[in-house]
Short mmCIF file of C-alpha atoms in Angstrom, two decimals:
data_model
loop_
_atom_site.label_atom_id
_atom_site.label_comp_id
_atom_site.label_asym_id
_atom_site.label_seq_id
_atom_site.Cartn_x
_atom_site.Cartn_y
_atom_site.Cartn_z
CA UNK A 10 -0.29 0.21 0.24
CA UNK A 11 1.40 3.57 -0.77
CA UNK A 12 2.59 5.17 1.92
CA UNK A 13 0.62 8.67 1.82
CA UNK A 14 2.11 9.94 5.34
CA UNK A 15 5.64 10.26 2.93
CA UNK A 16 3.40 12.74 0.74
CA UNK A 17 3.21 15.07 3.58
CA UNK A 18 5.34 17.83 4.71
CA UNK A 19 6.48 18.42 8.32
CA UNK A 20 7.14 21.93 9.88
CA UNK A 21 10.72 23.42 8.38
CA UNK A 22 9.99 21.91 5.09
CA UNK A 23 8.93 23.30 2.13
CA UNK A 24 6.08 22.81 -0.23
CA UNK A 25 6.75 24.89 -3.86
CA UNK A 26 9.02 26.85 -2.10
CA UNK A 27 7.16 27.96 0.96
CA UNK A 28 7.07 26.97 4.38
CA UNK A 29 3.85 26.09 6.44
CA UNK A 30 4.30 29.73 8.08
CA UNK A 31 4.53 31.41 4.39
CA UNK A 32 1.46 28.94 3.34
CA UNK A 33 -0.97 30.35 6.11
CA UNK A 34 -0.47 33.63 4.87
CA UNK A 35 -1.46 32.62 1.31
CA UNK A 36 -4.52 30.95 2.55
CA UNK A 37 -5.46 34.24 4.03
CA UNK A 38 -4.93 36.17 1.01
CA UNK A 39 -7.16 33.35 -0.53
CA UNK A 40 -10.17 32.89 2.00
CA UNK A 41 -10.44 36.76 2.61
CA UNK A 42 -9.97 37.35 -1.28
CA UNK A 43 -12.56 37.19 -4.11
CA UNK A 44 -13.80 33.54 -3.76
CA UNK A 45 -12.25 31.43 -6.95
CA UNK A 46 -14.19 28.30 -7.79
CA UNK A 47 -12.79 24.84 -6.90
CA UNK A 48 -13.09 22.90 -9.70
CA UNK A 49 -10.66 22.81 -12.51
CA UNK A 50 -7.48 24.33 -10.87
CA UNK A 51 -4.91 22.85 -12.37
CA UNK A 52 -1.51 24.38 -11.34
CA UNK A 53 -2.90 26.52 -8.75
CA UNK A 54 -2.79 25.80 -4.85
CA UNK A 55 -5.58 23.86 -3.44
CA UNK A 56 -6.90 25.21 -0.42
CA UNK A 57 -8.94 23.13 1.79
CA UNK A 58 -11.21 24.69 4.75
CA UNK A 59 -14.52 23.86 6.54
CA UNK A 60 -17.66 25.28 6.11
CA UNK A 61 -17.95 28.62 7.62
CA UNK A 62 -21.64 29.17 8.35
CA UNK A 63 -21.27 27.34 11.93
CA UNK A 64 -23.91 25.15 11.00
CA UNK A 65 -21.62 22.22 11.94
CA UNK A 66 -22.24 20.38 8.54
CA UNK A 67 -18.92 19.75 6.33
CA UNK A 68 -17.93 21.45 3.20
CA UNK A 69 -18.41 19.18 -0.20
CA UNK A 70 -15.94 20.34 -2.70
CA UNK A 71 -14.57 18.63 -6.01
CA UNK A 72 -11.34 19.56 -7.39
CA UNK A 73 -8.92 18.79 -10.39
CA UNK A 74 -5.55 19.67 -9.83
CA UNK A 75 -2.05 18.22 -11.34
CA UNK A 76 0.92 16.03 -9.90
CA UNK A 77 2.42 17.65 -6.71
CA UNK A 78 0.43 20.76 -6.81
CA UNK A 79 0.53 22.13 -3.32
CA UNK A 80 -2.54 21.13 -1.31
CA UNK A 81 -2.89 23.06 2.05
CA UNK A 82 -5.42 22.02 4.63
CA UNK A 83 -6.47 24.31 7.15
CA UNK A 84 -8.06 21.77 9.61
CA UNK A 85 -9.12 24.20 12.33
CA UNK A 86 -8.04 27.60 13.72
CA UNK A 87 -8.53 30.89 15.43
CA UNK A 88 -8.23 34.15 13.43
CA UNK A 89 -8.06 37.87 15.30
CA UNK A 90 -7.40 41.32 13.43
CA UNK A 91 -7.00 44.54 15.06
CA UNK A 92 -10.19 46.16 16.11
CA UNK A 93 -11.61 42.69 17.18
CA UNK A 94 -13.22 41.89 20.44
CA UNK A 95 -11.16 39.38 22.41
CA UNK A 96 -13.16 36.35 24.17
CA UNK A 97 -13.49 38.42 27.15
CA UNK A 98 -14.85 41.68 25.32
CA UNK A 99 -11.72 43.99 25.11
CA UNK A 100 -11.04 45.54 21.95
CA UNK A 101 -7.48 44.43 20.33
CA UNK A 102 -5.45 47.40 19.75
CA UNK A 103 -1.92 45.85 19.14
CA UNK A 104 0.14 43.20 17.51
CA UNK A 105 0.97 41.59 21.23
CA UNK A 106 -2.96 41.61 21.96
CA UNK A 107 -3.60 39.85 18.66
CA UNK A 108 -1.21 37.33 19.43
CA UNK A 109 -2.61 36.75 22.98
CA UNK A 110 -6.36 36.43 21.77
CA UNK A 111 -5.31 33.62 19.15
CA UNK A 112 -3.20 31.98 21.65
CA UNK A 113 -6.37 31.99 24.57
CA UNK A 114 -8.51 30.86 21.58
CA UNK A 115 -6.43 27.96 20.24
CA UNK A 116 -7.04 26.15 23.30
CA UNK A 117 -10.86 25.53 22.73
CA UNK A 118 -9.77 23.34 19.46
CA UNK A 119 -9.56 19.92 19.86
CA UNK A 120 -6.85 18.28 17.63
CA UNK A 121 -8.08 17.68 14.45
CA UNK A 122 -8.04 14.41 12.36
CA UNK A 123 -7.31 13.70 8.35
CA UNK A 124 -8.20 10.90 6.52
CA UNK A 125 -7.06 10.40 3.10
CA UNK A 126 -7.25 7.37 0.58
CA UNK A 127 -7.02 6.45 -3.46
CA UNK A 128 -10.88 5.77 -4.59
CA UNK A 129 -9.76 2.12 -4.94
CA UNK A 130 -8.27 1.46 -1.68
CA UNK A 131 -10.41 -0.15 0.89
CA UNK A 132 -9.42 1.81 4.16
CA UNK A 133 -8.39 5.27 4.68
CA UNK A 134 -4.75 6.19 6.15
CA UNK A 135 -4.74 8.36 9.16
CA UNK A 136 -2.54 11.58 8.03
CA UNK A 137 -3.62 13.68 11.56
CA UNK A 138 0.15 12.99 12.62
CA UNK A 139 1.27 15.04 10.34
CA UNK A 140 -0.97 18.36 11.08
CA UNK A 141 1.24 20.72 12.33
CA UNK A 142 0.21 23.45 15.13
CA UNK A 143 1.09 27.36 13.95
CA UNK A 144 1.73 29.82 16.62
CA UNK A 145 0.41 33.26 15.50
CA UNK A 146 2.64 35.50 13.19
CA UNK A 147 0.91 39.00 12.75
CA UNK A 148 0.81 40.15 9.20
CA UNK A 149 -0.98 42.56 7.00
CA UNK A 150 -3.96 41.67 4.78
CA UNK A 151 -7.07 42.90 2.95
CA UNK A 152 -10.65 41.52 3.04
CA UNK A 153 -12.64 41.78 -0.08
CA UNK A 154 -16.27 42.86 0.23
CA UNK A 155 -17.49 40.69 -2.23
CA UNK A 156 -16.42 37.84 -0.40
CA UNK A 157 -19.88 36.38 0.66
CA UNK A 158 -17.98 33.94 3.20
CA UNK A 159 -16.90 37.15 5.55
CA UNK A 160 -20.35 37.63 6.58
CA UNK A 161 -20.72 33.82 8.25
CA UNK A 162 -17.33 34.52 10.21
CA UNK A 163 -18.00 34.48 14.40
CA UNK A 164 -17.69 38.43 14.07
CA UNK A 165 -18.60 39.54 10.58
CA UNK A 166 -15.30 40.61 8.89
CA UNK A 167 -15.24 43.87 7.54
CA UNK A 168 -13.67 44.68 4.23
CA UNK A 169 -10.46 46.46 3.65
CA UNK A 170 -6.90 46.18 5.08
CA UNK A 171 -6.71 44.26 7.89
CA UNK A 172 -3.96 43.26 10.63
CA UNK A 173 -4.31 39.70 12.00
CA UNK A 174 -3.02 36.32 12.92
CA UNK A 175 -3.96 33.03 12.92
CA UNK A 176 -3.12 30.29 15.70
CA UNK A 177 -4.22 26.90 13.64
CA UNK A 178 -3.66 23.37 12.72
CA UNK A 179 -2.73 23.44 9.41
CA UNK A 180 -1.36 20.13 7.02
CA UNK A 181 0.52 20.54 3.52
CA UNK A 182 0.26 17.80 1.07
CA UNK A 183 1.35 16.95 -2.53
CA UNK A 184 0.04 14.23 -4.78
CA UNK A 185 3.02 12.90 -7.14
CA UNK A 186 0.84 10.54 -9.14
CA UNK A 187 -2.23 10.41 -10.92
CA UNK A 188 -5.63 9.03 -9.73
CA UNK A 189 -8.68 9.83 -8.01
CA UNK A 190 -8.32 10.66 -4.03
CA UNK A 191 -10.61 11.57 -0.98
CA UNK A 192 -9.58 13.79 1.92
CA UNK A 193 -11.70 14.10 4.72
CA UNK A 194 -10.98 16.18 7.78
CA UNK A 195 -12.66 17.08 11.15
CA UNK A 196 -12.30 19.18 14.17
CA UNK A 197 -13.98 20.83 17.09
CA UNK A 198 -13.22 24.47 17.93
CA UNK A 199 -15.08 26.71 20.36
CA UNK A 200 -17.98 24.96 20.98
CA UNK A 201 -20.40 24.42 18.84
CA UNK A 202 -18.29 25.34 15.94
CA UNK A 203 -16.78 22.42 13.86
CA UNK A 204 -14.42 22.60 10.84
CA UNK A 205 -14.96 19.75 8.60
CA UNK A 206 -15.10 18.59 4.92
CA UNK A 207 -14.81 16.14 2.30
CA UNK A 208 -12.63 16.77 -0.55
CA UNK A 209 -12.72 14.63 -4.14
CA UNK A 210 -9.79 15.49 -5.63
CA UNK A 211 -8.74 14.40 -9.30
CA UNK A 212 -5.13 14.66 -10.33
CA UNK A 213 -4.31 14.73 -13.78
#
C-alpha cells in the first residue's frame, strides 16, 4: 500500500518553496479575497477548509489539480484582527493583543483528524500525525467586500486592509501520482463550532 504519510510535509520543510508559515499567509489572502471556484484548478494551490456558516456541516467539494500541486489543509484555527474583541470583550489594539487572543482561543480547538485514500483503496490512511500546530504571527492582508463568506465569521469581517494572525492546525500535502483521491478532515473548535470537509480530488 502506498505510504501516503510520505506525501505530507512537516514543519521546516518547504512545499513549492514555501514553509507552513508562508502558506498560512497565502491561505489568508485567498480565503479573505475574491472567491475562486474550486473545480478545474490545475497548476494552482488547492486550499482546503471547512464550512464557515457555523452549522456543523462539512464542506463538500470536488477539485481537479496536477501532480505535486500544493494542497493546503486548514484543519481548524482561530483568527483575530486588530479592532476585534477578544473572548473577554476587550478591543484588540496591538500586535501582542492579537497574538494573546489567538493563543487563548486556540486552547478551545481539539486536535483535528485528517483521513486520506485513493478511491480504489479499501481503507483510509490517517494523516493526523502530520498536522502541524502554527503559532500566531501578525501580518497585513486585505479582506474583499465581495466575498460572501466574510459575513459567516463569528464576528462578520469588515472589508479593506486588515492586520491579524492565526493560531491554527495546518497540513501540507502533495500528490505525486495521477488518480482520484478522497480527503476528509474533522475538528471541534470553540463550541459549537466544527471544522469539517470532504474533498474529492482528481489528479491529472
